[in-house]
Amino acid sequence: SDALVEFGEQLLSLENVVDLDLHFENNEIGTDGFVQFGGKLKDLAQLRSLTVDCSDNEIEIDGLIGFVKHLQTLEQLADFTLSFDQTPEDVWMVKLMQAMLEMPQVEVFCIQQSRCTRAELAVRMADLQQLAPQ
C-alpha cells in the first residue's frame, strides 16, 4: 500500500479539492495502509464531502477507527460516507460512531448505505451502547 500513501501525497497537491469519492477494490488496501492514508487526507483542509468504500477489503475495525480519527481535524467536512466489509461487534461499532461524532462539522453520515444526521447517529450509538456488554 505504498502506492496508496503516494496517491495520498499526490492528492495534497489538489489542496482545494472539496469532494472526494474513493472506492478501493479487491483487497488493494490493508489496515495499516488505510490508517496511513487517512493521515494524508487530514491535510485536505477544504474537503467538504468524503465517500470511502472499502467493502472489498478486509480492514480491521480499529483501522477504520484510526482512519476516522485522522479526519477529525477537517473543519470543512460536512458529509461523510463509509462502507466496509464487516459487521463489527456492538462495542466496536460504538467506538467507530464515537470517533465519527468527534468530526467537528460533519452533519450527514452514511454508514453501510444508511444515511443519518449527527443527532440520529448519537441516538443509534446510545442504543448500541445499551446492547453492548460493558
PDB file of C-alpha atoms in Angstrom:
ATOM      1  CA  SER A   1       0.000   0.000   0.000  1.00  0.00           C
ATOM      2  CA  ASP A   2       2.976   2.330  -0.544  1.00  0.00           C
ATOM      3  CA  ALA A   3       1.276   3.273  -3.795  1.00  0.00           C
ATOM      4  CA  LEU A   4      -1.695   4.360  -1.734  1.00  0.00           C
ATOM      5  CA  VAL A   5       0.374   6.606   0.508  1.00  0.00           C
ATOM      6  CA  GLU A   6       1.938   8.067  -2.646  1.00  0.00           C
ATOM      7  CA  PHE A   7      -1.555   8.644  -4.037  1.00  0.00           C
ATOM      8  CA  GLY A   8      -2.449  10.434  -0.803  1.00  0.00           C
ATOM      9  CA  GLU A   9       0.563  12.689  -1.241  1.00  0.00           C
ATOM     10  CA  GLN A  10      -0.483  13.464  -4.812  1.00  0.00           C
ATOM     11  CA  LEU A  11      -3.943  14.381  -3.527  1.00  0.00           C
ATOM     12  CA  LEU A  12      -2.339  17.026  -1.345  1.00  0.00           C
ATOM     13  CA  SER A  13      -1.306  18.912  -4.463  1.00  0.00           C
ATOM     14  CA  LEU A  14      -5.052  19.361  -5.048  1.00  0.00           C
ATOM     15  CA  GLU A  15      -5.312  21.486  -1.920  1.00  0.00           C
ATOM     16  CA  ASN A  16      -8.678  22.878  -2.938  1.00  0.00           C
ATOM     17  CA  VAL A  17     -10.421  19.555  -3.509  1.00  0.00           C
ATOM     18  CA  VAL A  18     -13.861  19.746  -1.881  1.00  0.00           C
ATOM     19  CA  ASP A  19     -15.444  16.434  -2.856  1.00  0.00           C
ATOM     20  CA  LEU A  20     -13.657  13.089  -2.827  1.00  0.00           C
ATOM     21  CA  ASP A  21     -15.133   9.713  -3.728  1.00  0.00           C
ATOM     22  CA  LEU A  22     -12.791   6.765  -3.123  1.00  0.00           C
ATOM     23  CA  HIS A  23     -13.516   3.124  -3.911  1.00  0.00           C
ATOM     24  CA  PHE A  24     -10.912   0.537  -3.004  1.00  0.00           C
ATOM     25  CA  GLU A  25     -11.283  -2.789  -4.803  1.00  0.00           C
ATOM     26  CA  ASN A  26     -10.215  -6.376  -4.199  1.00  0.00           C
ATOM     27  CA  ASN A  27      -8.030  -6.045  -1.142  1.00  0.00           C
ATOM     28  CA  GLU A  28      -5.899  -3.291  -2.640  1.00  0.00           C
ATOM     29  CA  ILE A  29      -5.609  -1.758   0.806  1.00  0.00           C
ATOM     30  CA  GLY A  30      -4.764  -3.244   4.179  1.00  0.00           C
ATOM     31  CA  THR A  31      -5.473  -1.921   7.655  1.00  0.00           C
ATOM     32  CA  ASP A  32      -2.137  -0.126   8.179  1.00  0.00           C
ATOM     33  CA  GLY A  33      -2.140   1.463   4.731  1.00  0.00           C
ATOM     34  CA  PHE A  34      -5.706   2.629   5.259  1.00  0.00           C
ATOM     35  CA  VAL A  35      -4.827   4.384   8.516  1.00  0.00           C
ATOM     36  CA  GLN A  36      -1.747   5.992   6.912  1.00  0.00           C
ATOM     37  CA  PHE A  37      -3.903   7.130   4.015  1.00  0.00           C
ATOM     38  CA  GLY A  38      -6.261   8.836   6.468  1.00  0.00           C
ATOM     39  CA  GLY A  39      -3.201  10.635   7.804  1.00  0.00           C
ATOM     40  CA  LYS A  40      -2.661  12.110   4.326  1.00  0.00           C
ATOM     41  CA  LEU A  41      -6.302  13.097   3.837  1.00  0.00           C
ATOM     42  CA  LYS A  42      -6.317  15.139   7.027  1.00  0.00           C
ATOM     43  CA  ASP A  43      -4.345  17.842   5.221  1.00  0.00           C
ATOM     44  CA  LEU A  44      -7.109  18.447   2.659  1.00  0.00           C
ATOM     45  CA  ALA A  45      -8.435  21.397   4.604  1.00  0.00           C
ATOM     46  CA  GLN A  46     -11.114  22.364   2.061  1.00  0.00           C
ATOM     47  CA  LEU A  47     -12.707  18.919   1.896  1.00  0.00           C
ATOM     48  CA  ARG A  48     -16.496  19.128   2.365  1.00  0.00           C
ATOM     49  CA  SER A  49     -17.661  15.714   1.224  1.00  0.00           C
ATOM     50  CA  LEU A  50     -15.845  12.383   1.525  1.00  0.00           C
ATOM     51  CA  THR A  51     -17.039   8.958   0.399  1.00  0.00           C
ATOM     52  CA  VAL A  52     -14.865   5.950   1.197  1.00  0.00           C
ATOM     53  CA  ASP A  53     -15.882   2.485   0.073  1.00  0.00           C
ATOM     54  CA  CYS A  54     -13.520  -0.221   1.249  1.00  0.00           C
ATOM     55  CA  SER A  55     -16.113  -3.005   1.356  1.00  0.00           C
ATOM     56  CA  ASP A  56     -13.960  -5.262  -0.872  1.00  0.00           C
ATOM     57  CA  ASN A  57     -11.108  -5.016   1.622  1.00  0.00           C
ATOM     58  CA  GLU A  58     -10.586  -6.715   4.943  1.00  0.00           C
ATOM     59  CA  ILE A  59      -9.818  -3.716   7.094  1.00  0.00           C
ATOM     60  CA  GLU A  60      -9.852  -4.293  10.827  1.00  0.00           C
ATOM     61  CA  ILE A  61     -12.357  -2.210  12.771  1.00  0.00           C
ATOM     62  CA  ASP A  62      -9.569  -0.497  14.717  1.00  0.00           C
ATOM     63  CA  GLY A  63      -8.156   0.576  11.345  1.00  0.00           C
ATOM     64  CA  LEU A  64     -11.499   2.146  10.420  1.00  0.00           C
ATOM     65  CA  ILE A  65     -11.483   3.979  13.745  1.00  0.00           C
ATOM     66  CA  GLY A  66      -7.868   5.131  13.242  1.00  0.00           C
ATOM     67  CA  PHE A  67      -8.771   6.399   9.777  1.00  0.00           C
ATOM     68  CA  VAL A  68     -11.766   8.367  11.094  1.00  0.00           C
ATOM     69  CA  LYS A  69      -9.678   9.854  13.919  1.00  0.00           C
ATOM     70  CA  HIS A  70      -7.285  11.334  11.352  1.00  0.00           C
ATOM     71  CA  LEU A  71     -10.237  13.116   9.743  1.00  0.00           C
ATOM     72  CA  GLN A  72     -11.306  14.834  12.956  1.00  0.00           C
ATOM     73  CA  THR A  73      -9.111  17.814  12.022  1.00  0.00           C
ATOM     74  CA  LEU A  74     -11.093  18.522   8.832  1.00  0.00           C
ATOM     75  CA  GLU A  75     -13.110  21.577   9.767  1.00  0.00           C
ATOM     76  CA  GLN A  76     -14.996  21.907   6.467  1.00  0.00           C
ATOM     77  CA  LEU A  77     -16.061  18.260   6.159  1.00  0.00           C
ATOM     78  CA  ALA A  78     -19.863  18.170   6.335  1.00  0.00           C
ATOM     79  CA  ASP A  79     -20.777  14.882   4.637  1.00  0.00           C
ATOM     80  CA  PHE A  80     -19.016  11.576   5.338  1.00  0.00           C
ATOM     81  CA  THR A  81     -19.796   8.156   3.859  1.00  0.00           C
ATOM     82  CA  LEU A  82     -18.040   4.961   4.929  1.00  0.00           C
ATOM     83  CA  SER A  83     -18.700   1.455   3.627  1.00  0.00           C
ATOM     84  CA  PHE A  84     -16.773  -1.564   4.873  1.00  0.00           C
ATOM     85  CA  ASP A  85     -16.877  -5.337   4.651  1.00  0.00           C
ATOM     86  CA  GLN A  86     -17.663  -6.488   8.136  1.00  0.00           C
ATOM     87  CA  THR A  87     -20.305  -6.348  10.800  1.00  0.00           C
ATOM     88  CA  PRO A  88     -18.347  -5.334  13.875  1.00  0.00           C
ATOM     89  CA  GLU A  89     -19.416  -6.260  17.372  1.00  0.00           C
ATOM     90  CA  ASP A  90     -21.576  -3.588  19.001  1.00  0.00           C
ATOM     91  CA  VAL A  91     -18.797  -2.458  21.312  1.00  0.00           C
ATOM     92  CA  TRP A  92     -16.542  -1.697  18.293  1.00  0.00           C
ATOM     93  CA  MET A  93     -19.360  -0.093  16.343  1.00  0.00           C
ATOM     94  CA  VAL A  94     -19.898   2.250  19.295  1.00  0.00           C
ATOM     95  CA  LYS A  95     -16.191   3.209  19.195  1.00  0.00           C
ATOM     96  CA  LEU A  96     -16.425   3.895  15.465  1.00  0.00           C
ATOM     97  CA  MET A  97     -19.539   6.048  15.941  1.00  0.00           C
ATOM     98  CA  GLN A  98     -17.867   7.932  18.802  1.00  0.00           C
ATOM     99  CA  ALA A  99     -14.929   8.731  16.519  1.00  0.00           C
ATOM    100  CA  MET A 100     -17.347   9.921  13.826  1.00  0.00           C
ATOM    101  CA  LEU A 101     -19.220  12.146  16.250  1.00  0.00           C
ATOM    102  CA  GLU A 102     -15.900  13.796  17.095  1.00  0.00           C
ATOM    103  CA  MET A 103     -15.599  15.014  13.489  1.00  0.00           C
ATOM    104  CA  PRO A 104     -16.385  18.654  14.252  1.00  0.00           C
ATOM    105  CA  GLN A 105     -18.541  19.783  11.327  1.00  0.00           C
ATOM    106  CA  VAL A 106     -19.998  16.615   9.825  1.00  0.00           C
ATOM    107  CA  GLU A 107     -23.790  16.844   9.742  1.00  0.00           C
ATOM    108  CA  VAL A 108     -24.638  13.924   7.459  1.00  0.00           C
ATOM    109  CA  PHE A 109     -23.150  10.491   7.937  1.00  0.00           C
ATOM    110  CA  CYS A 110     -23.675   7.410   5.828  1.00  0.00           C
ATOM    111  CA  ILE A 111     -22.521   4.113   7.303  1.00  0.00           C
ATOM    112  CA  GLN A 112     -23.071   0.932   5.297  1.00  0.00           C
ATOM    113  CA  GLN A 113     -25.537   2.670   2.916  1.00  0.00           C
ATOM    114  CA  SER A 114     -27.565   4.001   5.833  1.00  0.00           C
ATOM    115  CA  ARG A 115     -27.722   7.812   5.958  1.00  0.00           C
ATOM    116  CA  CYS A 116     -28.294   9.706   9.170  1.00  0.00           C
ATOM    117  CA  THR A 117     -27.836  13.111  10.733  1.00  0.00           C
ATOM    118  CA  ARG A 118     -25.458  13.782  13.608  1.00  0.00           C
ATOM    119  CA  ALA A 119     -28.373  13.615  16.080  1.00  0.00           C
ATOM    120  CA  GLU A 120     -29.615  10.310  14.636  1.00  0.00           C
ATOM    121  CA  LEU A 121     -26.116   8.847  14.830  1.00  0.00           C
ATOM    122  CA  ALA A 122     -25.875   9.830  18.506  1.00  0.00           C
ATOM    123  CA  VAL A 123     -29.195   8.063  19.175  1.00  0.00           C
ATOM    124  CA  ARG A 124     -28.047   4.940  17.311  1.00  0.00           C
ATOM    125  CA  MET A 125     -24.841   4.931  19.283  1.00  0.00           C
ATOM    126  CA  ALA A 126     -26.710   5.235  22.581  1.00  0.00           C
ATOM    127  CA  ASP A 127     -28.969   2.322  21.573  1.00  0.00           C
ATOM    128  CA  LEU A 128     -25.935   0.180  20.742  1.00  0.00           C
ATOM    129  CA  GLN A 129     -24.199   1.124  23.996  1.00  0.00           C
ATOM    130  CA  GLN A 130     -27.154  -0.317  25.900  1.00  0.00           C
ATOM    131  CA  LEU A 131     -26.835  -3.561  23.951  1.00  0.00           C
ATOM    132  CA  ALA A 132     -23.055  -3.786  24.130  1.00  0.00           C
ATOM    133  CA  PRO A 133     -21.618  -5.693  27.073  1.00  0.00           C
ATOM    134  CA  GLN A 134     -19.798  -3.280  29.336  1.00  0.00           C
TER     135      GLN A 134
END
